[in-house]
Amino acid sequence: MHKYRTHNCNQLRLSDVGHAVRLSGWVFRVRDHGNLLFVDLRDHYGLTQVVIDKDSSAFALIQGVKLESVIRVDGKVLARKADQINSNLPSGEIEVRAEEIELMSEAAELPLPVAGNAEYPEEIRLRNRFLDLRREKLHANIVLRSQVIASLRRRMIDQGFTEFQTPILTASSPEGARDFLVPSRLHHGKFYALPQAPQMFKQLLMVAGFDRYFQIAPCFRDEDARADRSPGEFYQLDFEMSFVTQEDVFNAIEPVLHGVFEEFRGGKHVTPPPFPRIAFKDSMLKYGSDKPDLRNPIVISDVTEVFRGGGFGVFAKAIEEGSVVRAIPAPGAGVRARSFFDGTNQWAKDEGYAGLGYINFKGGEGGGGVAKNLGPERVAQLVSQMQLGPDDGVFFACAKPNVAAKLAGLARTRVGQELDLIEKNTFKFCWIVDFPMFEWDELEQKVIFSHNPFSMPQGEMNALETQNPLDILAFQYDIVCNGIELSSGAIRNHKPEIMYKAFEIAGYDRSVVDEQFRGMINAFKYGAPPHGGSAPGVDRIVMLLADEPNIREVILFPMNQKAEDLMMGAPSEVSPKQLRELGIRFIGDTKPQS
RNA sequence: GGGGUCGUAGCUCAAUUGGUUAGAGCACCGGACUGUCGAUCCGGAGGUUGCGGGUUCGAGCCCCGUCGACCUCGCCA
């Protein structure tokens, strides 16, 4: 007989009745009847009920055993009587009558219960992650993550992609997120950086002629956390392809994402390919976001012209000064109490905006101050343009275009949630395309790269030389699912002259490009194929499939919001000897700069 | 760095809005019980109400400060 087990805890069935077996696992639950005692024995695979009778030599031992102790049970498989069958358990038709039990590892009193599905503070969960990971939901999430990654790999390989590993210790790069730096022992005063993404490496792989690359790539960014952004590190399905147009990239990845979502969708509907393509400009107008949640049926309209020179003075005046008006319909909300409208207005103010105007229609009659001052003719124009129903509500965001779009987008989400309009049980995908190449930085008062400096501008050199930089679009695209940005990608700029020109527009001298992007710009001078790719976030894909609102629920050992690992105690101080070797002296400033 | 929510037993929560000795469930310890599957029943132990100060006859509750957690803005090409 095997030293530890002949079967796992989810293996025994009626066909095993009568056999002598050996099981090992954790004591999940105990039901003590004094002269008869039940133990639910748990391992990775499931549960088996163990029965211990008073006559058994194991009885005394098991009566004092603590939950989550690890035991080995020798016994016989018995069929349960009809009224004792537990139909919730795959092994519920049998039980194991224990003859001998060995306590292999005793558990102390638990800081965190493993049984049950109550919620517990993250600090305790993270500090005792090994216990938290024993719990059913988290355990299942992590297994799901592994299966999703295996599926992604298989699907990419089936599509003709080849997996490569790129360096973890690399060079710091300008722009983008803050780098994690690693000091060099051999070169005092110099640092490696952990890659924010294998961006340049994958492009170099294209130059090297590998044609189709992918990698489940670890990425490191020293930025603050969010519910959907893990601090420090995360994983991307990073891929790149040679001799492709934007459409080729879409056609390659859509079946992979659609396939993996279909495989693990849990009964939900998945957008079939081709996914809708929405221009960035249209997305900002209609959804007030570059990552629209298409489960929300509300569509925003621009109604600036209805208000221009009209009787609603606040808006009319703002429009003269360059503001626009965006209208957010609230279907069927017209009959709601005034508190709904005033509450939404107050919410907008609390978010730091000027507020939201509104009209509430009741039986086709527009109510509220906006309708009164605007006059029946213009209200009728609104109804016709927006195709409003007789009992709809409508909110108005009036501000400079960028701000109005953002507020309208937030209001769209809020109204959709309040009115319970968000479609359930569905994964709605779309591409956001035609991102602007550059944007205006109000703070620095200069033109900056809008997304990725390596993207090819639409119109290439001609566009850079002849168009207003702020009007130039890039072959840059994001893939969005249910309002979550899964990835961003681009057709890359593989021509050094266009690269120099693009960086020049963003205020970087040729020498800066040569220095900061030396490896890549140099490579492009020796025959570079046109190429492009993208990098869907693996953690976010799993998060969607596991239906978890927080990314830490799909990561084995996540750090907390302050980027600390409470279990391992990272980051930690290091010895003076280590610092000396690195040529580093700590100056005693313990507060981070901001 | 700004804003929000929270902080009471090992864990989840309560405490009639400022009033007697801060309660309950789970877990833990002891006892009863041979068919439970969130076992049940009886009993026990467990608390500087995050920390510091203030107001008050009296503070878990009000005020000030501070620490921590999460959410969020900034940030994330």
XYZ file of C-alpha atoms (C1' of nucleotides) in Angstrom:
671
model
C 0.000 0.000 0.000
C 1.227 3.490 -0.820
C 2.719 5.383 2.095
C 0.158 8.177 1.964
C -2.824 7.319 -0.207
C -4.399 4.827 -2.541
C -7.048 7.298 -3.703
C -7.631 11.018 -3.532
C -10.579 12.526 -1.673
C -12.814 12.783 -4.725
C -12.232 9.376 -6.202
C -14.133 6.717 -4.296
C -17.539 5.614 -5.629
C -20.053 2.818 -5.130
C -17.864 0.534 -7.265
C -15.128 0.755 -4.611
C -17.341 -0.563 -1.805
C -15.650 -3.246 0.225
C -12.099 -2.206 -0.648
C -9.488 -1.332 1.921
C -8.214 2.164 1.120
C -5.799 4.782 2.425
C -6.624 8.523 2.197
C -4.660 11.604 3.208
C -5.912 15.144 3.556
C -7.010 18.006 5.746
C -9.681 17.793 8.455
C -12.252 20.101 6.894
C -15.223 19.606 9.218
C -15.937 17.360 12.188
C -19.341 16.230 13.417
C -18.930 14.650 16.812
C -21.777 12.451 18.078
C -19.953 11.204 21.116
C -19.841 7.533 20.197
C -19.748 8.162 16.467
C -17.831 10.830 14.667
C -17.759 12.137 11.091
C -14.802 13.820 9.456
C -14.995 15.525 6.067
C -11.545 14.821 4.704
C -10.457 17.352 2.070
C -7.717 17.520 -0.516
C -7.279 19.383 -3.804
C -9.725 17.052 -5.520
C -12.652 17.072 -3.138
C -14.230 15.664 0.005
C -14.764 12.195 1.402
C -16.704 11.472 4.565
C -14.793 9.400 7.086
C -16.744 7.653 9.871
C -15.047 6.755 13.120
C -16.817 4.448 15.526
C -16.198 4.359 19.255
C -14.773 0.844 18.896
C -12.088 2.060 16.498
C -8.587 2.548 17.870
C -8.552 5.863 16.007
C -11.436 7.269 18.012
C -9.476 8.866 20.850
C -7.031 10.486 18.465
C -9.640 11.958 16.195
C -11.816 13.306 18.976
C -9.175 15.861 19.905
C -8.023 16.701 16.412
C -8.039 20.346 15.330
C -9.599 21.532 12.097
C -7.149 21.744 9.187
C -4.792 19.187 10.678
C -3.371 16.774 8.120
C -4.222 13.122 8.721
C -3.841 9.754 7.034
C -6.831 7.420 7.218
C -6.818 3.662 6.647
C -10.228 2.075 6.339
C -12.861 0.328 4.352
C -15.227 1.816 1.773
C -18.874 1.384 2.757
C -22.043 2.165 0.847
C -24.283 4.670 2.607
C -27.896 3.745 3.296
C -30.402 5.491 1.063
C -31.338 8.117 3.661
C -27.679 8.851 4.391
C -26.615 9.718 0.857
C -25.331 13.252 0.378
C -26.244 14.228 -3.173
C -24.206 17.443 -2.919
C -21.001 15.431 -2.791
C -19.625 13.448 -5.756
C -18.432 10.863 -3.230
C -21.718 11.158 -1.322
C -22.898 7.619 -1.941
C -20.006 6.136 0.012
C -18.012 6.751 3.163
C -14.813 5.364 4.619
C -14.987 3.598 7.954
C -11.682 4.389 9.645
C -9.663 1.613 11.184
C -6.449 3.493 11.765
C -5.634 7.197 11.653
C -2.257 8.918 11.754
C -2.007 12.573 12.680
C 0.685 13.704 10.247
C 0.641 17.443 10.938
C -1.362 19.142 13.637
C -2.912 22.561 13.014
C -2.923 25.379 15.539
C -6.050 27.466 16.076
C -6.866 29.112 12.770
C -6.543 32.863 12.169
C -8.863 32.367 9.211
C -11.546 29.687 8.902
C -11.210 27.521 5.801
C -14.747 26.142 5.798
C -17.632 28.375 4.776
C -17.671 31.319 2.436
C -17.827 34.303 4.764
C -15.763 37.336 3.823
C -12.642 38.234 5.730
C -10.370 41.272 5.855
C -7.782 41.306 3.127
C -4.954 41.927 5.530
C -5.649 38.663 7.360
C -6.224 36.835 4.105
C -2.966 38.068 2.605
C -0.977 37.393 5.753
C -2.293 33.822 5.784
C -2.551 33.333 2.049
C -1.747 29.592 2.300
C -4.937 29.168 4.358
C -6.945 31.507 2.170
C -5.865 29.493 -0.850
C -7.343 26.344 0.708
C -10.789 27.950 0.583
C -13.079 26.748 -2.157
C -13.587 29.890 -4.263
C -10.003 31.098 -4.275
C -8.687 27.583 -4.845
C -11.029 27.278 -7.838
C -10.019 30.712 -9.174
C -6.360 29.745 -9.193
C -7.098 26.456 -10.929
C -9.193 28.364 -13.471
C -6.278 30.708 -14.043
C -4.007 27.784 -14.803
C -6.552 26.291 -17.202
C -7.078 29.610 -18.958
C -3.339 30.043 -19.447
C -3.001 26.484 -20.762
C -5.860 27.140 -23.166
C -4.362 30.428 -24.354
C -1.037 28.702 -24.988
C -2.645 25.869 -26.922
C -4.736 28.262 -29.024
C -1.772 30.501 -29.821
C 0.396 27.560 -30.828
C -2.459 26.232 -32.983
C -2.522 29.618 -34.731
C 1.131 29.255 -35.634
C 2.627 31.374 -32.861
C 5.893 30.401 -31.166
C 6.585 31.074 -27.502
C 9.820 32.760 -26.424
C 11.245 34.025 -23.146
C 12.578 37.568 -23.056
C 14.881 39.051 -20.406
C 13.665 40.036 -16.954
C 16.675 42.234 -16.269
C 16.720 44.899 -18.948
C 17.245 48.611 -19.451
C 15.164 51.440 -18.041
C 13.130 53.307 -20.645
C 11.756 56.836 -20.713
C 8.023 57.597 -20.924
C 5.433 55.174 -19.655
C 5.182 53.918 -16.124
C 7.805 54.082 -13.416
C 10.346 51.289 -13.631
C 11.390 48.916 -10.898
C 15.154 49.316 -10.742
C 17.749 46.709 -9.870
C 21.200 47.998 -8.939
C 24.194 46.513 -10.676
C 26.972 45.037 -8.548
C 29.476 45.095 -11.366
C 28.653 48.622 -12.491
C 28.138 50.880 -9.511
C 25.763 53.729 -10.237
C 24.066 51.809 -13.024
C 20.748 49.993 -12.892
C 18.794 47.328 -14.653
C 15.044 47.777 -14.928
C 12.369 45.105 -14.839
C 10.399 45.198 -18.106
C 7.108 47.110 -18.106
C 6.347 44.795 -21.027
C 8.650 42.970 -23.446
C 7.811 45.635 -26.033
C 11.156 46.168 -27.694
C 12.191 42.541 -27.374
C 9.163 41.316 -29.243
C 9.749 43.845 -31.989
C 13.357 42.695 -32.195
C 12.084 39.125 -32.551
C 10.172 40.285 -35.624
C 13.318 41.890 -37.004
C 15.060 38.588 -36.271
C 12.573 36.900 -38.580
C 10.560 34.735 -36.146
C 7.312 35.930 -37.744
C 4.823 35.107 -34.961
C 5.803 35.466 -31.306
C 3.857 35.045 -28.100
C 4.618 34.800 -24.409
C 2.695 34.653 -21.145
C 4.836 37.570 -20.116
C 5.405 38.969 -16.627
C 5.269 42.769 -16.642
C 6.459 45.103 -13.896
C 5.249 48.645 -13.285
C 5.860 50.677 -10.165
C 2.490 52.417 -10.104
C -0.344 52.617 -7.590
C -2.841 49.766 -7.440
C -6.517 49.659 -8.332
C -9.185 46.999 -8.005
C -8.363 45.850 -11.549
C -4.651 46.671 -11.405
C -2.292 44.589 -9.357
C 0.558 46.539 -7.801
C 3.984 45.708 -9.107
C 3.504 42.796 -11.431
C 0.975 41.272 -13.773
C 0.860 38.974 -16.794
C 0.063 39.629 -20.421
C -0.587 37.340 -23.349
C 2.023 39.241 -25.322
C 2.122 38.634 -29.071
C 3.545 40.144 -32.224
C 3.233 39.321 -35.933
C 5.187 40.259 -39.070
C 3.847 41.432 -42.445
C 0.403 42.178 -41.049
C -2.228 44.880 -41.239
C -4.413 45.862 -38.335
C -7.142 43.548 -39.642
C -4.719 40.613 -39.687
C -3.942 41.167 -36.010
C -7.650 41.290 -35.170
C -8.308 38.125 -37.155
C -5.518 36.308 -35.343
C -6.469 37.163 -31.766
C -10.265 37.282 -31.966
C -10.665 33.494 -32.258
C -8.226 32.984 -29.376
C -10.093 35.311 -27.019
C -13.509 34.222 -28.218
C -12.444 30.597 -27.903
C -11.100 30.901 -24.390
C -14.153 32.843 -23.235
C -16.450 30.256 -24.833
C -14.481 27.512 -23.093
C -14.780 29.040 -19.616
C -17.798 31.335 -19.996
C -19.923 29.637 -17.323
C -23.129 29.876 -19.342
C -22.661 33.489 -20.398
C -23.017 34.733 -23.945
C -19.813 35.798 -25.749
C -19.630 38.299 -28.625
C -18.892 36.250 -31.753
C -16.074 37.467 -34.028
C -15.638 39.813 -35.695
C -15.908 42.044 -32.634
C -17.420 45.495 -33.277
C -14.842 48.178 -34.139
C -15.454 51.595 -32.668
C -13.367 54.631 -33.510
C -11.851 56.299 -30.450
C -13.614 59.553 -31.330
C -17.015 57.845 -31.595
C -16.440 55.935 -28.368
C -15.680 59.134 -26.496
C -18.825 60.716 -27.903
C -21.282 57.819 -27.576
C -19.971 56.184 -24.399
C -17.822 58.883 -22.804
C -14.945 56.430 -22.443
C -12.266 54.657 -24.427
C -13.288 51.413 -22.704
C -17.064 51.332 -23.088
C -19.180 48.738 -21.345
C -21.467 47.678 -24.183
C -23.710 45.783 -21.790
C -25.070 49.230 -20.972
C -27.629 50.186 -23.677
C -27.403 53.936 -23.003
C -25.890 55.971 -25.846
C -24.764 59.556 -25.302
C -25.598 62.285 -27.867
C -24.107 65.690 -28.543
C -26.878 68.251 -28.204
C -24.759 71.401 -28.170
C -26.693 72.912 -31.071
C -30.020 72.547 -29.271
C -28.713 74.655 -26.412
C -26.679 77.175 -28.446
C -28.193 80.620 -28.038
C -31.133 79.109 -26.171
C -33.038 80.189 -23.084
C -31.066 78.043 -20.678
C -28.510 80.745 -19.987
C -25.833 78.792 -18.110
C -25.337 76.346 -20.970
C -25.754 78.944 -23.760
C -23.033 81.066 -22.220
C -20.696 78.129 -21.667
C -21.165 77.059 -25.285
C -20.037 80.498 -26.455
C -16.871 79.873 -24.447
C -16.164 76.539 -26.126
C -18.144 74.094 -24.036
C -20.289 71.329 -25.479
C -23.431 69.629 -24.158
C -23.669 65.857 -23.979
C -27.023 64.237 -23.275
C -27.378 60.985 -21.337
C -30.816 59.409 -21.717
C -32.340 57.638 -18.716
C -34.973 55.386 -20.286
C -38.190 55.211 -18.315
C -36.787 57.310 -15.467
C -39.026 60.324 -16.061
C -41.596 59.061 -13.612
C -39.003 58.612 -10.893
C -39.009 60.829 -7.853
C -37.237 64.130 -8.090
C -34.676 62.781 -5.624
C -33.348 60.504 -8.377
C -32.493 63.475 -10.559
C -31.256 65.735 -7.787
C -29.299 62.837 -6.313
C -27.558 62.208 -9.618
C -26.772 65.902 -9.924
C -25.324 65.906 -6.416
C -23.261 62.812 -7.226
C -21.741 64.653 -10.214
C -20.838 67.560 -7.952
C -19.288 65.204 -5.421
C -17.173 63.799 -8.243
C -15.785 67.259 -8.763
C -17.844 68.353 -11.765
C -20.109 71.388 -12.169
C -23.173 69.145 -12.064
C -25.760 67.629 -14.373
C -28.799 69.367 -15.827
C -31.847 67.223 -16.428
C -35.324 67.006 -17.915
C -37.825 64.453 -16.619
C -40.595 63.668 -19.055
C -43.959 62.560 -17.744
C -46.526 61.633 -20.353
C -44.464 63.501 -22.950
C -44.299 66.683 -20.848
C -40.799 67.883 -19.948
C -40.305 68.917 -16.312
C -37.561 70.742 -14.404
C -35.728 74.021 -14.769
C -33.881 73.148 -17.974
C -37.087 72.379 -19.896
C -38.797 75.486 -18.564
C -36.033 77.851 -19.646
C -35.212 76.107 -22.899
C -38.758 76.415 -24.240
C -41.093 73.859 -25.843
C -39.674 74.173 -29.349
C -36.129 73.228 -28.398
C -37.333 70.543 -25.997
C -39.258 69.028 -28.911
C -36.057 69.181 -30.950
C -34.278 67.207 -28.213
C -37.019 64.583 -28.080
C -36.827 64.161 -31.822
C -33.022 64.079 -32.055
C -32.623 61.644 -29.153
C -35.826 59.740 -29.885
C -36.888 60.057 -26.268
C -39.943 58.204 -24.977
C -42.802 59.977 -23.181
C -41.566 58.910 -19.726
C -37.813 59.097 -20.195
C -35.385 61.194 -18.231
C -32.346 62.865 -19.734
C -29.234 64.314 -18.116
C -26.961 66.989 -19.581
C -23.241 67.371 -19.060
C -21.990 70.792 -20.146
C -18.236 71.420 -20.148
C -15.169 71.531 -22.394
C -15.286 68.510 -24.754
C -12.897 66.251 -22.806
C -14.504 66.945 -19.455
C -18.054 66.709 -20.800
C -17.253 63.351 -22.397
C -15.794 62.000 -19.174
C -18.680 63.194 -17.011
C -21.211 61.878 -19.528
C -19.422 58.523 -19.492
C -19.510 58.317 -15.709
C -23.173 59.370 -15.702
C -23.950 56.739 -18.353
C -22.492 54.053 -16.105
C -24.239 55.340 -13.010
C -27.640 55.774 -14.651
C -27.334 52.345 -16.251
C -26.635 50.783 -12.863
C -29.316 52.772 -11.006
C -31.956 51.824 -13.557
C -30.676 48.241 -13.676
C -30.149 48.411 -17.432
C -26.814 46.570 -17.552
C -27.253 43.343 -19.454
C -26.319 40.295 -17.381
C -24.713 36.980 -18.264
C -22.825 38.258 -21.270
C -19.290 39.147 -22.346
C -19.442 42.063 -24.783
C -16.256 42.609 -26.728
C -15.253 45.501 -28.942
C -12.175 47.032 -30.500
C -11.452 50.698 -30.005
C -9.499 51.830 -33.065
C -8.002 55.010 -34.527
C -6.507 56.385 -31.340
C -4.854 59.774 -31.751
C -1.081 59.594 -32.130
C -0.481 62.642 -29.944
C -2.329 64.668 -27.370
C -1.915 68.020 -25.672
C -0.526 67.961 -22.148
C -2.177 70.858 -20.315
C 0.206 70.616 -17.385
C 3.412 70.620 -19.390
C 1.915 72.694 -22.216
C 3.325 70.465 -24.908
C 2.515 67.697 -27.354
C 3.006 64.208 -25.915
C 2.531 60.674 -27.194
C -1.058 59.697 -26.618
C -0.467 55.980 -26.230
C 2.513 54.158 -27.534
C 5.456 55.927 -29.113
C 6.169 52.866 -31.219
C 2.864 53.008 -33.114
C 2.769 53.751 -36.812
C 0.955 57.005 -37.566
C -1.816 56.619 -40.132
C -0.470 58.322 -43.268
C 3.096 57.628 -42.098
C 5.716 60.306 -42.830
C 3.392 62.360 -44.961
C 0.960 62.758 -42.061
C 3.710 63.766 -39.640
C 5.020 66.374 -42.065
C 1.740 67.877 -43.204
C -0.927 67.459 -40.532
C -1.573 69.121 -37.213
C -0.044 66.590 -34.783
C -3.219 66.528 -32.733
C -5.218 65.435 -35.803
C -2.977 62.476 -36.668
C -4.393 59.038 -35.913
C -2.306 55.977 -35.129
C -2.695 52.329 -36.028
C -3.337 51.851 -32.345
C -6.127 49.764 -30.869
C -7.489 48.477 -27.588
C -9.611 45.447 -26.965
C -12.354 45.974 -24.408
C -14.669 43.524 -22.662
C -17.517 44.630 -20.385
C -15.873 47.992 -19.789
C -12.486 46.520 -18.923
C -9.488 47.278 -21.097
C -8.012 43.878 -21.846
C -5.178 44.999 -24.018
C -3.660 47.671 -26.063
C -1.768 47.100 -29.264
C -0.579 48.651 -32.467
C 0.867 48.290 -35.886
C 4.403 49.409 -35.090
C 6.521 52.048 -36.627
C 9.387 50.078 -38.170
C 10.936 52.964 -40.132
C 13.686 54.893 -38.324
C 13.043 58.167 -40.148
C 9.374 58.169 -39.164
C 10.393 57.268 -35.607
C 12.812 60.191 -35.399
C 10.135 62.494 -36.773
C 7.456 61.295 -34.348
C 9.762 61.740 -31.373
C 10.765 65.159 -32.685
C 7.098 66.218 -32.580
C 6.923 65.024 -28.960
C 9.994 67.083 -28.188
C 12.724 64.461 -28.274
C 15.952 65.011 -30.115
C 17.305 62.394 -32.523
C 20.095 61.639 -30.073
C 17.581 60.807 -27.337
C 15.958 58.193 -29.564
C 19.370 56.801 -30.466
C 20.320 56.535 -26.828
C 17.081 55.376 -25.207
C 15.944 52.980 -27.898
C 19.357 52.046 -29.163
C 18.724 48.338 -29.577
C 15.576 48.761 -31.563
C 16.329 51.796 -33.715
C 19.619 50.216 -34.680
C 17.911 46.965 -35.631
C 15.443 48.804 -37.840
C 18.345 49.950 -39.979
C 19.075 46.396 -41.138
C 15.841 45.287 -42.733
C 12.770 45.336 -40.502
C 9.463 43.767 -41.518
C 6.249 45.713 -40.996
C 4.778 44.246 -37.828
C 2.203 44.675 -35.123
C 0.619 42.971 -32.166
C -1.101 43.387 -28.867
C -1.014 42.078 -25.307
C -4.247 41.084 -23.560
C -4.004 41.111 -19.768
C -4.148 37.565 -18.445
C -5.159 38.545 -14.906
C -8.053 40.586 -16.223
C -9.237 37.795 -18.504
C -9.311 35.419 -15.536
C -10.995 38.078 -13.409
C -13.821 38.354 -15.945
C -14.178 34.590 -16.291
C -14.108 34.036 -12.520
C -16.617 36.876 -12.136
C -14.419 38.552 -9.532
C -14.473 42.337 -9.080
C -10.952 42.381 -7.650
C -7.816 41.264 -9.465
C -6.230 39.947 -6.247
C -8.832 37.165 -6.235
C -7.159 35.567 -9.241
C -3.527 35.975 -8.156
C -1.793 33.431 -5.932
C 0.268 35.757 -3.800
C -0.757 39.349 -4.481
C 0.686 42.367 -2.765
C -1.558 44.813 -0.936
C -2.440 48.287 -2.154
C 0.826 49.669 -0.839
C 2.777 47.053 -2.786
C 3.727 45.041 0.299
C 3.796 41.273 0.544
C 2.509 40.759 4.090
C 3.319 37.080 4.110
C 6.913 37.215 2.890
C 7.571 40.656 4.293
C 8.522 42.373 1.048
C 9.868 44.914 0.491
C 12.433 44.499 3.245
C 15.604 46.109 4.440
C 18.848 44.510 3.336
C 22.155 44.149 5.078
C 24.832 46.884 4.969
C 27.062 44.324 3.279
C 24.625 43.911 0.402
C 24.368 47.659 -0.035
C 28.149 48.043 0.048
C 28.544 45.469 -2.693
C 26.145 47.468 -4.817
C 27.775 50.778 -4.093
C 24.578 52.095 -2.542
C 24.172 54.194 0.581
C 20.783 54.662 2.217
C 20.207 58.351 2.945
C 17.622 57.719 5.670
C 14.634 59.246 3.925
C 11.808 56.793 4.578
C 8.967 58.748 2.987
C 8.313 58.237 -0.715
C 8.412 61.291 -2.935
C 5.203 62.065 -4.770
C -0.441 63.655 -2.285
C -6.310 64.559 -2.364
C -11.346 62.406 -1.440
C -14.634 58.383 0.498
C -15.868 54.081 3.624
C -14.353 51.371 7.665
C -11.622 49.916 12.392
C -15.586 46.435 18.882
C -13.344 38.798 21.217
C -8.960 34.577 16.877
C -12.993 35.573 12.724
C -18.093 37.704 11.159
C -21.196 41.205 13.306
C -24.484 43.777 17.358
C -24.843 47.416 21.305
C -32.268 50.927 21.497
C -28.081 56.963 18.769
C -24.184 59.715 25.363
C -26.364 55.895 30.424
C -25.777 49.758 34.851
C -21.200 44.450 34.335
C -19.960 45.793 25.815
C -23.608 41.001 23.486
C -24.507 36.917 19.592
C -22.784 33.264 15.752
C -18.363 30.584 14.119
C -13.607 28.984 16.067
C -11.263 27.388 20.935
C -11.680 24.492 25.985
C -14.929 21.037 29.014
C -19.423 17.880 29.209
C -23.821 14.955 26.887
C -25.182 12.250 22.597
C -24.381 5.960 17.330
C -26.191 8.640 11.258
C -24.409 13.531 10.742
C -23.140 16.283 6.359
C -23.079 24.448 8.423
C -24.808 18.044 13.418
C -27.452 19.185 18.005
C -27.778 20.306 23.353
C -25.385 22.192 28.138
C -21.326 24.903 30.243
C -16.542 27.745 30.063
C -12.707 30.882 28.674
C -11.855 34.889 25.510
C -12.235 42.620 25.242
C -7.117 48.651 27.275
C -13.840 49.044 21.655
C -6.760 50.510 16.439
C -3.692 54.272 19.203
C -3.232 59.321 21.741
C -5.693 63.481 23.593
C -10.276 66.353 24.589
C -15.647 67.499 25.921
C -18.972 65.325 29.781
C -21.402 63.402 36.183
C -20.809 59.504 32.427
C -17.778 58.037 25.752
C -17.683 51.937 21.720
C -20.917 56.237 20.277
C -19.422 63.346 20.166
C -14.683 66.536 18.902
C -9.269 66.868 17.510
C -4.996 64.247 16.157
C -2.674 59.789 14.612
C -2.077 54.746 12.596
C -3.970 50.949 9.482
C -7.196 48.526 5.644
C -10.021 48.870 1.256
C -12.303 51.911 -2.742
C -11.289 56.187 -5.690
C -8.693 60.705 -8.128
C -3.809 61.818 -9.593
C -0.604 57.983 -11.940
C -0.757 53.547 -15.162
C 3.357 55.225 -23.146
